């Protein structure tokens, strides 16, 4: 059949018909909001490169938790900035470390699902995601440290541990450490295909990163897709419950390919630079920010993601409520 028998525009006659035939939708339960806590501050500190995002002092977890719940967002991922950084990132596994206190505070005062980013880059003075010897990352020594950090975060009450360091074997090391400590119910959301991306720039600003170099010996190069499938397959075999692709918009083909190949739930991380670009263009009235936000989120789901880590979580949840 061809025109005029088939008129595609019949499907777009009005908004209600469009809603009927919509193939993809987003709900506030799909969103995971990144939260930053900093031990060195006593009032909220706005992140200059991410308008609308603030770094919280630990004293704020109660209010922060309840305002997120009111927005309809049900999940958060926690990042911490510690008082002291050292070569070994030793503060990352303290039972009263910044992340652990934030996790405990959120769990005690809300029903949010609390995901804990597990990395050492916020805790090391060199800013790398692992233990460095003579300028080189020691993968397997780092895994021992990751295991300890995971257990300390689970003890604080984290529901899901999300290792973001891209060390080989990190998922199985963390699974074993958690199981040995009787945390077999704690999930692992693996940053499986994490690319070495310039879109992380504003995040490093948010966590006061001391990082100068680059992460290309552990994060993936943007040219590769098949390699991402190998990374994901390994993580699935090592026991990852949820797999993640990061960033999202420039890597939609990776999300799509992963959806076709794997049956695990897929998370996509719409990273700081993606957020900053939309916010900056919107602030200049170059694009309609609210529409661009919803379009980007729906598109990430259409590509195959089940859930989206996004700095827009609360704003998008409000927009969804407004659209009802
Ligand atoms: C830590 C980590 C990073 C992000 C999440 N976890 C930074 C990095 O790898 O340099 C980036 C998140 C974002 O840009 O929004 N390893």
CSV table of N, CA, C and O in Angstrom, one decimal, residues 147-253:
chain,number,residue,atom,x,y,z
A,147,UNK,N,36.4,-4.3,47.3
A,147,UNK,CA,35.6,-5.2,48.1
A,147,UNK,C,35.3,-4.6,49.5
A,147,UNK,O,34.2,-4.7,50.0
A,148,UNK,N,36.3,-4.0,50.1
A,148,UNK,CA,36.1,-3.3,51.4
A,148,UNK,C,35.2,-2.2,51.3
A,148,UNK,O,34.3,-2.0,52.2
A,149,UNK,N,35.3,-1.4,50.3
A,149,UNK,CA,34.4,-0.2,50.1
A,149,UNK,C,33.0,-0.7,50.0
A,149,UNK,O,32.0,-0.2,50.6
A,150,UNK,N,32.8,-1.8,49.2
A,150,UNK,CA,31.4,-2.3,48.9
A,150,UNK,C,30.8,-2.7,50.3
A,150,UNK,O,29.6,-2.4,50.5
A,151,UNK,N,31.6,-3.5,51.1
A,151,UNK,CA,31.0,-4.0,52.3
A,151,UNK,C,30.7,-2.8,53.3
A,151,UNK,O,29.6,-2.7,53.9
A,152,UNK,N,31.5,-1.8,53.3
A,152,UNK,CA,31.2,-0.6,54.2
A,152,UNK,C,30.0,0.1,53.7
A,152,UNK,O,29.2,0.6,54.5
A,153,UNK,N,29.7,0.2,52.4
A,153,UNK,CA,28.5,0.9,51.9
A,153,UNK,C,27.3,0.0,52.1
A,153,UNK,O,26.2,0.6,52.4
A,154,UNK,N,27.4,-1.3,52.0
A,154,UNK,CA,26.3,-2.2,52.3
A,154,UNK,C,25.9,-2.1,53.8
A,154,UNK,O,24.8,-2.1,54.2
A,155,UNK,N,27.0,-2.1,54.6
A,155,UNK,CA,26.7,-1.9,56.1
A,155,UNK,C,26.0,-0.6,56.4
A,155,UNK,O,25.2,-0.6,57.3
A,156,UNK,N,26.3,0.4,55.6
A,156,UNK,CA,25.6,1.7,55.8
A,156,UNK,C,24.1,1.6,55.3
A,156,UNK,O,23.3,2.5,55.6
A,157,UNK,N,23.8,0.6,54.6
A,157,UNK,CA,22.4,0.4,54.1
A,157,UNK,C,22.2,0.6,52.6
A,157,UNK,O,21.0,0.5,52.2
A,158,UNK,N,23.2,0.7,51.8
A,158,UNK,CA,23.0,0.8,50.4
A,158,UNK,C,22.3,-0.4,49.8
A,158,UNK,O,22.5,-1.6,50.2
A,159,UNK,N,21.3,-0.1,49.0
A,159,UNK,CA,20.5,-1.2,48.3
A,159,UNK,C,21.3,-1.8,47.1
A,159,UNK,O,21.2,-3.0,46.8
A,160,UNK,N,22.0,-0.9,46.5
A,160,UNK,CA,22.7,-1.3,45.2
A,160,UNK,C,24.1,-0.7,45.2
A,160,UNK,O,24.2,0.5,45.6
A,161,UNK,N,25.1,-1.5,44.9
A,161,UNK,CA,26.4,-1.0,44.8
A,161,UNK,C,26.8,-0.8,43.3
A,161,UNK,O,26.5,-1.7,42.5
A,162,UNK,N,27.3,0.4,42.9
A,162,UNK,CA,27.5,0.7,41.5
A,162,UNK,C,29.0,1.0,41.3
A,162,UNK,O,29.4,2.1,41.4
A,163,UNK,N,29.8,0.0,41.0
A,163,UNK,CA,31.2,0.2,40.8
A,163,UNK,C,31.5,0.9,39.5
A,163,UNK,O,31.1,0.5,38.4
A,164,UNK,N,32.2,2.1,39.5
A,164,UNK,CA,32.4,2.9,38.3
A,164,UNK,C,33.8,3.0,37.9
A,164,UNK,O,34.2,3.8,37.0
A,165,UNK,N,34.7,2.2,38.5
A,165,UNK,CA,36.2,2.4,38.2
A,165,UNK,C,36.7,1.7,37.0
A,165,UNK,O,37.9,1.9,36.6
A,166,UNK,N,35.9,0.8,36.3
A,166,UNK,CA,36.3,0.1,35.1
A,166,UNK,C,37.6,-0.7,35.4
A,166,UNK,O,38.4,-0.9,34.4
A,167,UNK,N,37.8,-1.3,36.6
A,167,UNK,CA,38.8,-2.2,36.8
A,167,UNK,C,38.4,-3.6,36.3
A,167,UNK,O,37.2,-4.0,36.5
A,168,UNK,N,39.3,-4.4,35.7
A,168,UNK,CA,38.9,-5.8,35.3
A,168,UNK,C,38.6,-6.6,36.6
A,168,UNK,O,39.3,-6.6,37.6
A,169,UNK,N,37.5,-7.3,36.5
A,169,UNK,CA,37.2,-8.2,37.7
A,169,UNK,C,36.4,-7.6,38.8
A,169,UNK,O,36.2,-8.2,39.8
A,170,UNK,N,36.1,-6.3,38.6
A,170,UNK,CA,35.5,-5.6,39.8
A,170,UNK,C,34.2,-6.1,40.2
A,170,UNK,O,33.9,-6.2,41.4
A,171,UNK,N,33.4,-6.6,39.3
A,171,UNK,CA,32.1,-7.1,39.7
A,171,UNK,C,32.2,-8.4,40.5
A,171,UNK,O,31.6,-8.5,41.6
A,172,UNK,N,33.0,-9.3,40.1
A,172,UNK,CA,33.2,-10.6,40.9
A,172,UNK,C,33.8,-10.3,42.2
A,172,UNK,O,33.4,-10.9,43.2
A,173,UNK,N,34.8,-9.4,42.2
A,173,UNK,CA,35.5,-9.1,43.5
A,173,UNK,C,34.4,-8.5,44.5
A,173,UNK,O,34.4,-8.9,45.7
A,174,UNK,N,33.6,-7.7,44.0
A,174,UNK,CA,32.6,-7.0,44.9
A,174,UNK,C,31.5,-8.1,45.3
A,174,UNK,O,31.1,-8.1,46.5
A,175,UNK,N,31.1,-8.9,44.3
A,175,UNK,CA,30.1,-9.9,44.6
A,175,UNK,C,30.6,-10.8,45.7
A,175,UNK,O,29.9,-11.2,46.7
A,176,UNK,N,31.8,-11.3,45.6
A,176,UNK,CA,32.4,-12.2,46.6
A,176,UNK,C,32.5,-11.5,48.0
A,176,UNK,O,32.1,-12.1,49.0
A,177,UNK,N,33.0,-10.3,48.0
A,177,UNK,CA,33.1,-9.6,49.3
A,177,UNK,C,31.7,-9.4,49.9
A,177,UNK,O,31.6,-9.6,51.1
A,178,UNK,N,30.7,-9.0,49.1
A,178,UNK,CA,29.4,-8.8,49.7
A,178,UNK,C,28.8,-10.1,50.2
A,178,UNK,O,28.3,-10.2,51.3
A,179,UNK,N,29.0,-11.2,49.4
A,179,UNK,CA,28.4,-12.5,49.9
A,179,UNK,C,29.1,-13.0,51.2
A,179,UNK,O,28.5,-13.5,52.1
A,180,UNK,N,30.4,-12.8,51.2
A,180,UNK,CA,31.2,-13.2,52.4
A,180,UNK,C,30.7,-12.5,53.6
A,180,UNK,O,30.8,-13.0,54.8
A,181,UNK,N,30.3,-11.2,53.5
A,181,UNK,CA,29.8,-10.4,54.6
A,181,UNK,C,28.3,-10.5,54.8
A,181,UNK,O,27.7,-9.7,55.5
A,182,UNK,N,27.7,-11.5,54.2
A,182,UNK,CA,26.3,-11.8,54.3
A,182,UNK,C,25.4,-10.7,53.7
A,182,UNK,O,24.3,-10.4,54.2
A,183,UNK,N,25.9,-10.1,52.6
A,183,UNK,CA,25.0,-9.1,51.9
A,183,UNK,C,24.6,-9.6,50.6
A,183,UNK,O,24.7,-9.0,49.6
A,184,UNK,N,24.1,-10.9,50.6
A,184,UNK,CA,23.8,-11.5,49.3
A,184,UNK,C,22.6,-10.8,48.6
A,184,UNK,O,22.3,-11.0,47.5
A,185,UNK,N,21.8,-10.0,49.4
A,185,UNK,CA,20.6,-9.4,48.9
A,185,UNK,C,21.0,-8.0,48.2
A,185,UNK,O,20.1,-7.4,47.6
A,186,UNK,N,22.2,-7.6,48.4
A,186,UNK,CA,22.6,-6.2,47.8
A,186,UNK,C,22.9,-6.4,46.3
A,186,UNK,O,23.6,-7.3,46.0
A,187,UNK,N,22.3,-5.6,45.5
A,187,UNK,CA,22.5,-5.7,44.1
A,187,UNK,C,23.7,-5.0,43.6
A,187,UNK,O,24.3,-4.1,44.3
A,188,UNK,N,24.2,-5.4,42.4
A,188,UNK,CA,25.3,-4.7,41.8
A,188,UNK,C,24.8,-4.1,40.5
A,188,UNK,O,24.3,-4.8,39.6
A,189,UNK,N,25.0,-2.8,40.4
A,189,UNK,CA,24.7,-2.1,39.1
A,189,UNK,C,26.1,-1.8,38.5
A,189,UNK,O,26.8,-0.9,39.1
A,190,UNK,N,26.5,-2.5,37.5
A,190,UNK,CA,27.9,-2.3,37.0
A,190,UNK,C,27.9,-1.3,35.9
A,190,UNK,O,27.2,-1.3,34.9
A,191,UNK,N,28.8,-0.3,36.1
A,191,UNK,CA,29.2,0.6,35.0
A,191,UNK,C,30.0,-0.3,34.1
A,191,UNK,O,31.2,-0.4,34.2
A,192,UNK,N,29.3,-0.9,33.2
A,192,UNK,CA,30.0,-1.9,32.3
A,192,UNK,C,30.7,-1.3,31.2
A,192,UNK,O,31.9,-1.6,30.9
A,193,UNK,N,30.0,-0.5,30.4
A,193,UNK,CA,30.6,0.2,29.3
A,193,UNK,C,30.7,1.7,29.6
A,193,UNK,O,29.7,2.4,29.3
A,194,UNK,N,31.8,2.0,30.3
A,194,UNK,CA,32.0,3.4,30.7
A,194,UNK,C,33.1,4.0,29.8
A,194,UNK,O,34.2,3.5,29.8
A,195,UNK,N,32.7,5.0,29.0
A,195,UNK,CA,33.7,5.5,28.0
A,195,UNK,C,34.5,6.6,28.7
A,195,UNK,O,34.0,7.4,29.6
A,196,UNK,N,35.7,6.8,28.1
A,196,UNK,CA,36.6,7.9,28.5
A,196,UNK,C,36.1,9.1,27.8
A,196,UNK,O,36.4,9.4,26.7
A,197,UNK,N,35.3,9.9,28.6
A,197,UNK,CA,34.5,11.0,27.9
A,197,UNK,C,34.7,12.4,28.4
A,197,UNK,O,34.9,12.6,29.6
A,198,UNK,N,34.8,13.3,27.5
A,198,UNK,CA,34.9,14.7,27.9
A,198,UNK,C,33.6,15.2,28.5
A,198,UNK,O,33.6,16.3,29.1
A,199,UNK,N,32.5,14.5,28.4
A,199,UNK,CA,31.3,14.9,28.9
A,199,UNK,C,31.2,14.7,30.5
A,199,UNK,O,30.2,15.0,31.1
A,200,UNK,N,32.3,14.2,31.1
A,200,UNK,CA,32.3,14.2,32.6
A,200,UNK,C,32.8,15.4,33.2
A,200,UNK,O,32.9,15.5,34.4
A,201,UNK,N,33.2,16.4,32.4
A,201,UNK,CA,33.9,17.6,32.9
A,201,UNK,C,33.2,18.3,34.1
A,201,UNK,O,33.8,18.4,35.2
A,202,UNK,N,31.9,18.6,34.0
A,202,UNK,CA,31.2,19.3,35.1
A,202,UNK,C,31.1,18.4,36.3
A,202,UNK,O,31.1,19.0,37.5
A,203,UNK,N,31.1,17.1,36.2
A,203,UNK,CA,31.0,16.2,37.4
A,203,UNK,C,32.3,16.4,38.2
A,203,UNK,O,32.2,16.5,39.5
A,204,UNK,N,33.4,16.5,37.6
A,204,UNK,CA,34.7,16.6,38.3
A,204,UNK,C,34.7,18.0,39.1
A,204,UNK,O,35.3,18.1,40.2
A,205,UNK,N,34.1,18.9,38.6
A,205,UNK,CA,33.9,20.2,39.2
A,205,UNK,C,33.0,20.0,40.5
A,205,UNK,O,33.3,20.4,41.6
A,206,UNK,N,31.9,19.2,40.3
A,206,UNK,CA,31.0,18.9,41.4
A,206,UNK,C,31.6,18.2,42.6
A,206,UNK,O,31.3,18.5,43.7
A,207,UNK,N,32.5,17.3,42.3
A,207,UNK,CA,33.1,16.5,43.4
A,207,UNK,C,34.5,17.0,43.8
A,207,UNK,O,35.2,16.4,44.6
A,208,UNK,N,34.8,18.2,43.3
A,208,UNK,CA,36.1,18.8,43.6
A,208,UNK,C,37.3,17.9,43.3
A,208,UNK,O,38.1,17.6,44.2
A,209,UNK,N,37.2,17.3,42.2
A,209,UNK,CA,38.2,16.3,41.8
A,209,UNK,C,39.6,16.9,41.7
A,209,UNK,O,39.8,18.0,41.3
A,210,UNK,N,40.6,16.1,42.2
A,210,UNK,CA,42.0,16.6,42.1
A,210,UNK,C,42.7,16.0,40.9
A,210,UNK,O,43.9,16.1,40.8
A,211,UNK,N,41.9,15.5,40.0
A,211,UNK,CA,42.4,14.8,38.8
A,211,UNK,C,43.0,15.7,37.8
A,211,UNK,O,42.4,16.7,37.4
A,212,UNK,N,44.2,15.3,37.3
A,212,UNK,CA,44.8,16.1,36.2
A,212,UNK,C,45.0,15.3,34.9
A,212,UNK,O,44.9,15.8,33.8
A,213,UNK,N,45.2,14.0,35.0
A,213,UNK,CA,45.6,13.2,33.8
A,213,UNK,C,44.4,12.8,33.0
A,213,UNK,O,43.5,13.5,32.7
A,214,UNK,N,44.4,11.5,32.5
A,214,UNK,CA,43.3,11.0,31.8
A,214,UNK,C,43.1,9.5,32.2
A,214,UNK,O,44.0,8.9,32.7
A,215,UNK,N,41.9,9.0,31.9
A,215,UNK,CA,41.6,7.6,32.4
A,215,UNK,C,41.5,6.6,31.3
A,215,UNK,O,40.8,5.6,31.3
A,216,UNK,N,42.3,6.9,30.2
A,216,UNK,CA,42.2,6.1,29.0
A,216,UNK,C,42.8,4.7,29.2
A,216,UNK,O,42.5,3.8,28.3
A,217,UNK,N,43.5,4.4,30.3
A,217,UNK,CA,44.0,3.0,30.5
A,217,UNK,C,42.9,2.2,31.1
A,217,UNK,O,43.1,1.0,31.3
A,218,UNK,N,41.8,2.8,31.6
A,218,UNK,CA,40.8,1.9,32.1
A,218,UNK,C,39.4,2.2,31.5
A,218,UNK,O,38.6,1.3,31.3
A,219,UNK,N,39.1,3.5,31.2
A,219,UNK,CA,37.8,3.7,30.5
A,219,UNK,C,37.9,3.5,29.0
A,219,UNK,O,39.0,3.7,28.5
A,220,UNK,N,36.8,3.2,28.4
A,220,UNK,CA,36.8,2.8,27.0
A,220,UNK,C,37.0,3.9,26.0
A,220,UNK,O,36.6,5.0,26.3
A,221,UNK,N,37.6,3.6,24.9
A,221,UNK,CA,37.7,4.6,23.8
A,221,UNK,C,36.4,4.7,23.0
A,221,UNK,O,35.8,3.6,22.7
A,222,UNK,N,36.1,5.9,22.6
A,222,UNK,CA,34.7,6.1,22.0
A,222,UNK,C,34.5,5.4,20.7
A,222,UNK,O,33.4,5.2,20.3
A,223,UNK,N,35.6,4.9,20.0
A,223,UNK,CA,35.4,4.3,18.7
A,223,UNK,C,34.9,2.9,18.8
A,223,UNK,O,34.5,2.3,17.8
A,224,UNK,N,34.8,2.3,20.0
A,224,UNK,CA,34.5,0.9,20.1
A,224,UNK,C,33.1,0.5,20.6
A,224,UNK,O,32.7,0.9,21.7
A,225,UNK,N,32.5,-0.4,19.8
A,225,UNK,CA,31.2,-0.9,20.2
A,225,UNK,C,31.3,-2.4,20.6
A,225,UNK,O,30.7,-2.9,21.6
A,226,UNK,N,32.0,-3.2,19.7
A,226,UNK,CA,32.1,-4.6,20.0
A,226,UNK,C,32.8,-4.8,21.4
A,226,UNK,O,32.4,-5.7,22.2
A,227,UNK,N,33.8,-4.0,21.7
A,227,UNK,CA,34.5,-4.1,22.9
A,227,UNK,C,33.5,-3.9,24.1
A,227,UNK,O,33.6,-4.5,25.2
A,228,UNK,N,32.5,-3.0,23.9
A,228,UNK,CA,31.6,-2.7,24.9
A,228,UNK,C,30.7,-4.0,25.2
A,228,UNK,O,30.4,-4.3,26.4
A,229,UNK,N,30.4,-4.7,24.2
A,229,UNK,CA,29.6,-6.0,24.3
A,229,UNK,C,30.5,-7.0,25.1
A,229,UNK,O,29.9,-7.7,25.9
A,230,UNK,N,31.8,-7.0,24.9
A,230,UNK,CA,32.6,-7.9,25.7
A,230,UNK,C,32.6,-7.5,27.2
A,230,UNK,O,32.6,-8.3,28.1
A,231,UNK,N,32.8,-6.2,27.4
A,231,UNK,CA,32.8,-5.7,28.8
A,231,UNK,C,31.5,-6.1,29.5
A,231,UNK,O,31.5,-6.5,30.6
A,232,UNK,N,30.3,-5.9,28.8
A,232,UNK,CA,29.0,-6.2,29.4
A,232,UNK,C,28.9,-7.7,29.7
A,232,UNK,O,28.5,-8.1,30.7
A,233,UNK,N,29.3,-8.5,28.7
A,233,UNK,CA,29.2,-10.0,28.8
A,233,UNK,C,30.0,-10.4,30.1
A,233,UNK,O,29.5,-11.3,30.8
A,234,UNK,N,31.2,-9.9,30.2
A,234,UNK,CA,32.0,-10.2,31.4
A,234,UNK,C,31.3,-9.9,32.7
A,234,UNK,O,31.2,-10.7,33.6
A,235,UNK,N,30.7,-8.7,32.7
A,235,UNK,CA,30.1,-8.2,34.0
A,235,UNK,C,28.8,-9.1,34.3
A,235,UNK,O,28.5,-9.4,35.4
A,236,UNK,N,28.1,-9.5,33.2
A,236,UNK,CA,26.9,-10.3,33.4
A,236,UNK,C,27.4,-11.7,34.0
A,236,UNK,O,26.9,-12.2,34.9
A,237,UNK,N,28.5,-12.2,33.4
A,237,UNK,CA,29.0,-13.5,33.9
A,237,UNK,C,29.5,-13.4,35.3
A,237,UNK,O,29.5,-14.3,36.1
A,238,UNK,N,30.1,-12.2,35.7
A,238,UNK,CA,30.6,-12.1,37.1
A,238,UNK,C,29.5,-11.8,38.1
A,238,UNK,O,29.7,-11.7,39.3
A,239,UNK,N,28.2,-11.7,37.6
A,239,UNK,CA,27.1,-11.5,38.5
A,239,UNK,C,26.5,-10.2,38.6
A,239,UNK,O,25.7,-9.9,39.6
A,240,UNK,N,26.7,-9.3,37.6
A,240,UNK,CA,26.1,-8.0,37.7
A,240,UNK,C,24.5,-8.2,37.5
A,240,UNK,O,24.1,-9.0,36.7
A,241,UNK,N,23.8,-7.5,38.4
A,241,UNK,CA,22.3,-7.6,38.3
A,241,UNK,C,21.8,-6.6,37.2
A,241,UNK,O,20.8,-6.9,36.5
A,242,UNK,N,22.4,-5.4,37.2
A,242,UNK,CA,22.0,-4.4,36.2
A,242,UNK,C,23.3,-3.9,35.5
A,242,UNK,O,24.3,-3.8,36.2
A,243,UNK,N,23.2,-3.7,34.2
A,243,UNK,CA,24.4,-3.2,33.5
A,243,UNK,C,24.1,-1.8,33.1
A,243,UNK,O,23.0,-1.3,32.9
A,244,UNK,N,25.2,-1.0,33.0
A,244,UNK,CA,25.1,0.4,32.7
A,244,UNK,C,26.0,0.8,31.5
A,244,UNK,O,27.1,0.3,31.3
A,245,UNK,N,25.4,1.7,30.8
A,245,UNK,CA,26.2,2.4,29.7
A,245,UNK,C,26.3,3.8,30.0
A,245,UNK,O,25.3,4.5,30.4
A,246,UNK,N,27.4,4.4,29.7
A,246,UNK,CA,27.7,5.8,30.1
A,246,UNK,C,28.8,6.4,29.3
A,246,UNK,O,29.8,5.8,29.1
A,247,UNK,N,28.6,7.6,28.8
A,247,UNK,CA,27.4,8.5,28.8
A,247,UNK,C,26.2,7.9,28.0
A,247,UNK,O,26.4,6.8,27.4
A,248,UNK,N,25.1,8.6,27.9
A,248,UNK,CA,23.9,8.1,27.2
A,248,UNK,C,23.8,8.6,25.8
A,248,UNK,O,23.9,7.9,24.8
A,249,UNK,N,23.5,9.9,25.6
A,249,UNK,CA,23.2,10.4,24.3
A,249,UNK,C,24.2,10.1,23.2
A,249,UNK,O,23.9,9.7,22.1
A,250,UNK,N,25.5,10.3,23.4
A,250,UNK,CA,26.5,10.0,22.4
A,250,UNK,C,26.7,8.5,22.1
A,250,UNK,O,27.4,8.1,21.2
A,251,UNK,N,26.1,7.7,23.0
A,251,UNK,CA,26.3,6.3,22.9
A,251,UNK,C,25.0,5.5,22.8
A,251,UNK,O,24.9,4.3,23.3
A,252,UNK,N,24.1,6.0,22.1
A,252,UNK,CA,22.8,5.4,22.0
A,252,UNK,C,22.9,4.1,21.2
A,252,UNK,O,22.1,3.1,21.5
A,253,UNK,N,23.8,4.0,20.3
A,253,UNK,CA,23.9,2.7,19.6
A,253,UNK,C,24.4,1.6,20.5
A,253,UNK,O,24.0,0.4,20.3
